[in-house]
CSV table of C-alpha atoms in Angstrom, one decimal:
chain,number,residue,atom,x,y,z
A,10,MET,CA,-145.3,-171.5,42.3
A,11,ASN,CA,-142.4,-169.2,43.0
A,12,ALA,CA,-142.9,-165.6,41.8
A,13,GLY,CA,-140.2,-163.8,39.9
A,14,ARG,CA,-139.0,-160.3,40.7
A,15,GLN,CA,-137.0,-157.5,39.0
A,16,GLU,CA,-133.7,-156.5,40.7
A,17,ASN,CA,-130.9,-154.4,39.2
A,18,GLY,CA,-132.4,-154.9,35.8
A,19,LYS,CA,-132.3,-158.7,36.0
A,20,LEU,CA,-135.2,-161.2,36.6
A,21,HIS,CA,-134.7,-163.4,39.6
A,22,ARG,CA,-136.8,-166.3,40.7
A,23,ASP,CA,-137.6,-167.2,44.2
A,24,GLY,CA,-136.1,-170.4,45.4
A,25,ALA,CA,-133.3,-170.3,42.8
A,26,ARG,CA,-130.4,-172.7,43.5
A,27,ARG,CA,-127.5,-171.2,45.4
A,28,THR,CA,-123.9,-172.2,45.1
A,29,ASP,CA,-123.7,-173.1,48.8
A,30,GLY,CA,-126.3,-176.0,48.1
A,31,ARG,CA,-129.1,-174.5,50.1
A,32,GLN,CA,-132.5,-173.3,48.9
A,33,GLY,CA,-132.8,-169.5,49.3
A,34,ASN,CA,-135.7,-167.2,49.5
A,35,ASP,CA,-135.5,-163.7,48.2
A,36,LYS,CA,-137.4,-162.1,51.0
A,37,TYR,CA,-134.8,-163.3,53.5
A,38,CYS,CA,-131.7,-162.8,51.3
A,39,ASN,CA,-130.6,-159.9,49.1
A,40,SER,CA,-128.9,-160.4,45.7
A,41,SER,CA,-125.4,-160.3,47.1
A,42,CYS,CA,-125.8,-163.4,49.2
A,43,TYR,CA,-125.7,-166.0,46.4
A,44,LEU,CA,-124.4,-166.4,42.9
A,45,TYR,CA,-126.2,-167.9,39.9
A,46,GLU,CA,-124.4,-170.5,37.9
A,47,ASN,CA,-124.1,-170.1,34.1
A,48,ASN,CA,-124.3,-173.6,32.6
A,49,GLU,CA,-124.9,-172.4,29.0
A,50,GLY,CA,-122.6,-174.0,26.3
A,51,TYR,CA,-122.3,-173.6,22.5
A,52,SER,CA,-125.4,-174.3,20.6
A,53,LEU,CA,-125.5,-176.6,17.5
A,54,VAL,CA,-126.0,-173.6,15.2
A,55,GLU,CA,-122.9,-171.8,16.7
A,56,LEU,CA,-120.8,-174.9,16.2
A,57,ILE,CA,-121.9,-175.3,12.5
A,58,ILE,CA,-121.1,-171.6,11.9
A,59,VAL,CA,-117.6,-172.0,13.4
A,60,ILE,CA,-116.9,-175.1,11.4
A,61,ALA,CA,-118.2,-173.4,8.2
A,62,ILE,CA,-115.9,-170.4,8.8
A,63,ILE,CA,-112.9,-172.7,9.4
A,64,ALA,CA,-113.7,-174.7,6.2
A,65,LEU,CA,-113.9,-171.5,4.2
A,66,ILE,CA,-110.5,-170.3,5.5
A,67,ILE,CA,-108.9,-173.6,4.7
A,68,SER,CA,-110.4,-173.7,1.2
A,69,THR,CA,-109.3,-170.1,0.5
A,70,VAL,CA,-105.7,-170.8,1.6
A,71,PHE,CA,-105.6,-174.0,-0.5
A,72,TYR,CA,-107.0,-172.2,-3.6
A,73,SER,CA,-104.5,-169.4,-3.2
A,74,VAL,CA,-101.6,-171.9,-3.0
A,75,MET,CA,-102.9,-173.7,-6.1
A,76,MET,CA,-103.2,-170.4,-8.0
A,77,VAL,CA,-99.6,-169.6,-7.1
A,78,PHE,CA,-98.3,-173.0,-8.3
A,79,SER,CA,-100.5,-172.7,-11.5
A,80,ALA,CA,-99.1,-169.3,-12.3
A,81,ASN,CA,-95.5,-170.7,-11.9
A,82,ALA,CA,-96.3,-173.4,-14.4
A,83,LYS,CA,-97.7,-171.0,-17.0
A,84,SER,CA,-94.8,-168.6,-16.6
A,85,CYS,CA,-92.3,-171.5,-16.9
A,86,ALA,CA,-93.9,-172.9,-20.1
A,87,ASN,CA,-94.1,-169.5,-21.7
A,88,ASN,CA,-90.4,-168.7,-20.8
A,89,ILE,CA,-89.3,-172.0,-22.3
A,90,GLN,CA,-91.3,-171.5,-25.5
A,91,ARG,CA,-89.9,-168.0,-25.8
A,92,ALA,CA,-86.3,-169.2,-25.4
A,93,ILE,CA,-86.9,-171.8,-28.1
A,94,ALA,CA,-88.2,-169.2,-30.5
A,95,ASP,CA,-85.2,-166.9,-29.7
A,96,CYS,CA,-82.8,-169.7,-30.4
A,97,LYS,CA,-84.5,-170.3,-33.8
A,98,VAL,CA,-84.3,-166.6,-34.8
A,99,THR,CA,-80.6,-166.6,-33.8
A,100,THR,CA,-79.9,-169.7,-35.8
A,101,MET,CA,-81.7,-168.5,-38.9
A,102,GLY,CA,-80.1,-165.1,-38.6
A,103,LYS,CA,-76.6,-164.5,-37.4
A,104,ALA,CA,-75.0,-167.8,-36.8
A,105,SER,CA,-75.7,-171.4,-35.8
A,106,ALA,CA,-77.0,-171.8,-32.2
A,107,TYR,CA,-78.6,-174.3,-29.9
A,108,MET,CA,-80.3,-174.1,-26.6
A,109,GLU,CA,-79.9,-176.1,-23.4
A,110,LEU,CA,-82.8,-176.8,-21.0
A,111,TYR,CA,-81.7,-178.0,-17.6
A,112,ARG,CA,-82.4,-178.1,-13.9
A,113,ASP,CA,-79.6,-177.1,-11.5
A,114,THR,CA,-78.8,-178.7,-8.1
A,115,ASP,CA,-81.3,-176.4,-6.4
A,116,GLN,CA,-84.0,-177.8,-8.7
A,117,ASN,CA,-84.5,-174.5,-10.5
A,118,VAL,CA,-85.1,-174.7,-14.3
A,119,TYR,CA,-82.8,-172.8,-16.7
A,120,THR,CA,-82.3,-172.2,-20.4
A,121,LYS,CA,-78.9,-171.3,-21.9
A,122,MET,CA,-78.2,-170.4,-25.5
A,123,TYR,CA,-74.9,-171.3,-27.3
A,124,VAL,CA,-74.0,-169.2,-30.3
A,125,TRP,CA,-71.3,-170.2,-32.8
A,126,ASP,CA,-68.3,-167.8,-32.9
A,127,ASN,CA,-66.6,-167.9,-36.3
A,128,SER,CA,-63.5,-166.1,-35.0
A,129,GLY,CA,-63.0,-168.6,-32.1
A,130,GLY,CA,-64.3,-171.6,-33.9
A,131,ALA,CA,-66.5,-172.7,-31.0
A,132,TYR,CA,-69.9,-172.2,-29.4
A,133,VAL,CA,-70.0,-169.4,-26.9
A,134,PRO,CA,-72.5,-169.7,-24.0
A,135,ALA,CA,-74.8,-166.8,-23.3
A,136,GLU,CA,-76.0,-165.9,-19.8
A,137,PRO,CA,-78.3,-168.6,-18.4
A,138,GLN,CA,-81.9,-167.6,-17.9
A,139,LYS,CA,-84.0,-168.9,-15.0
A,140,VAL,CA,-87.4,-170.0,-16.4
A,141,GLY,CA,-88.9,-171.9,-13.5
A,142,SER,CA,-88.6,-172.6,-9.9
A,143,ASN,CA,-88.3,-175.9,-8.0
A,144,ARG,CA,-92.1,-176.0,-7.7
A,145,VAL,CA,-92.7,-177.0,-11.3
A,146,TYR,CA,-92.5,-180.4,-12.9
A,147,VAL,CA,-90.7,-180.4,-16.2
A,148,ALA,CA,-90.5,-183.4,-18.6
A,149,TYR,CA,-89.3,-184.0,-22.1
A,150,LYS,CA,-90.3,-186.6,-24.8
A,151,PRO,CA,-87.9,-187.4,-27.7
A,152,LYS,CA,-89.3,-188.6,-31.0
A,153,GLY,CA,-90.1,-192.3,-30.6
A,154,GLY,CA,-89.2,-192.2,-26.9
A,155,ILE,CA,-91.0,-191.9,-23.6
A,156,GLU,CA,-91.7,-188.9,-21.4
A,157,THR,CA,-89.0,-188.4,-18.9
A,158,GLU,CA,-88.8,-186.0,-16.0
A,159,LEU,CA,-86.1,-183.4,-16.1
A,160,LEU,CA,-84.2,-184.1,-12.9
A,161,ALA,CA,-81.5,-182.0,-11.1
A,162,GLY,CA,-78.3,-182.1,-13.1
A,163,ALA,CA,-80.0,-183.3,-16.3
A,164,LYS,CA,-80.2,-181.3,-19.5
A,165,ILE,CA,-81.4,-181.6,-23.1
A,166,GLU,CA,-80.5,-179.7,-26.2
A,167,ILE,CA,-82.8,-178.0,-28.7
A,168,ARG,CA,-81.2,-177.6,-32.1
A,169,PHE,CA,-82.3,-176.2,-35.5
A,170,ASP,CA,-81.5,-177.0,-39.1
A,171,ARG,CA,-80.3,-173.7,-40.7
A,172,ALA,CA,-81.4,-174.8,-44.1
A,173,SER,CA,-85.0,-175.7,-43.4
A,174,GLY,CA,-85.7,-174.0,-40.0
A,175,GLY,CA,-86.9,-177.3,-38.6
A,176,PHE,CA,-85.7,-179.0,-35.5
A,177,ALA,CA,-82.4,-181.0,-35.8
A,178,LYS,CA,-80.9,-183.8,-33.9
A,179,ASP,CA,-78.9,-183.0,-30.8
A,180,GLY,CA,-75.5,-184.5,-29.8
A,181,SER,CA,-77.3,-187.6,-28.6
A,182,GLY,CA,-79.3,-188.0,-31.9
A,183,ASN,CA,-82.6,-186.9,-30.4
A,184,ILE,CA,-85.2,-184.6,-31.7
A,185,TYR,CA,-87.7,-183.6,-29.1
A,186,GLU,CA,-91.4,-183.5,-29.9
A,187,LEU,CA,-92.9,-182.6,-26.5
A,188,LEU,CA,-92.1,-180.7,-23.3
A,189,ARG,CA,-94.4,-180.7,-20.3
A,190,VAL,CA,-94.6,-178.2,-17.5
A,191,GLN,CA,-96.9,-178.8,-14.6
A,192,ALA,CA,-97.7,-177.3,-11.2
A,193,GLY,CA,-100.8,-177.0,-9.1
A,194,SER,CA,-103.9,-177.7,-11.2
A,195,LYS,CA,-102.3,-176.6,-14.5
A,196,ASN,CA,-100.6,-178.8,-17.1
A,197,TYR,CA,-99.0,-177.2,-20.1
A,198,GLU,CA,-97.6,-179.0,-23.1
A,199,ILE,CA,-95.1,-177.4,-25.5
A,200,THR,CA,-95.4,-179.1,-28.8
A,201,LEU,CA,-92.4,-179.1,-31.1
A,202,THR,CA,-93.1,-179.6,-34.8
A,203,GLU,CA,-90.0,-181.2,-36.4
A,204,LEU,CA,-90.5,-180.0,-40.0
A,205,THR,CA,-91.3,-176.4,-39.3
A,206,GLY,CA,-89.4,-175.8,-36.0
A,207,LYS,CA,-92.5,-174.3,-34.5
A,208,SER,CA,-93.2,-174.5,-30.8
A,209,GLU,CA,-96.6,-174.0,-29.3
A,210,VAL,CA,-97.9,-173.9,-25.7
A,211,THR,CA,-101.2,-175.7,-24.9
A,212,LEU,CA,-103.1,-176.0,-21.7
A,213,LYS,CA,-104.1,-179.6,-21.0
A,214,MET,CA,-106.6,-181.0,-18.4
A,215,THR,CA,-104.9,-182.5,-15.4
A,216,PRO,CA,-106.3,-186.0,-14.7
């Protein structure tokens, strides 16, 4: 049995394999006359750790993206609900008004209020307000109709009855009862109550 020896802080075995293919003996050859090969690879534990780290990074990035999209949906839904409430206050206060909800050619979502001008005898548009980005899904559902996505170039009108404060028919004869805003894992519904003109944002579970 070959004996081992200590040299330069490393343990060498007699008769170790040399890179030149010959069998060496330490008593005839010093440490500089042959090199030891390192055939060690990754262990199974190391591979599992690396895979786990990669999976954690991917899941973190995915969760962060989903959180950003979800925040966009919540902000958009709240902005639309706020614009509807402002339009009602304006209608019941100063003058008749209505609101447009539309998506422009860049897929961004906007609201715009039109206020009746007695002196000019016409509705005057206010500055449009961006309420959502192209990352959010927006849909509308008229009373007795089906849910329809708000596409680029499309728009709907939200109107109020000044006498009752409830929702009134728009130029197409529609009264809308539901708006949907969705992005990421969040799905928000804006319920429009016809008789009272109330709008309420509710978070729904995404199937």
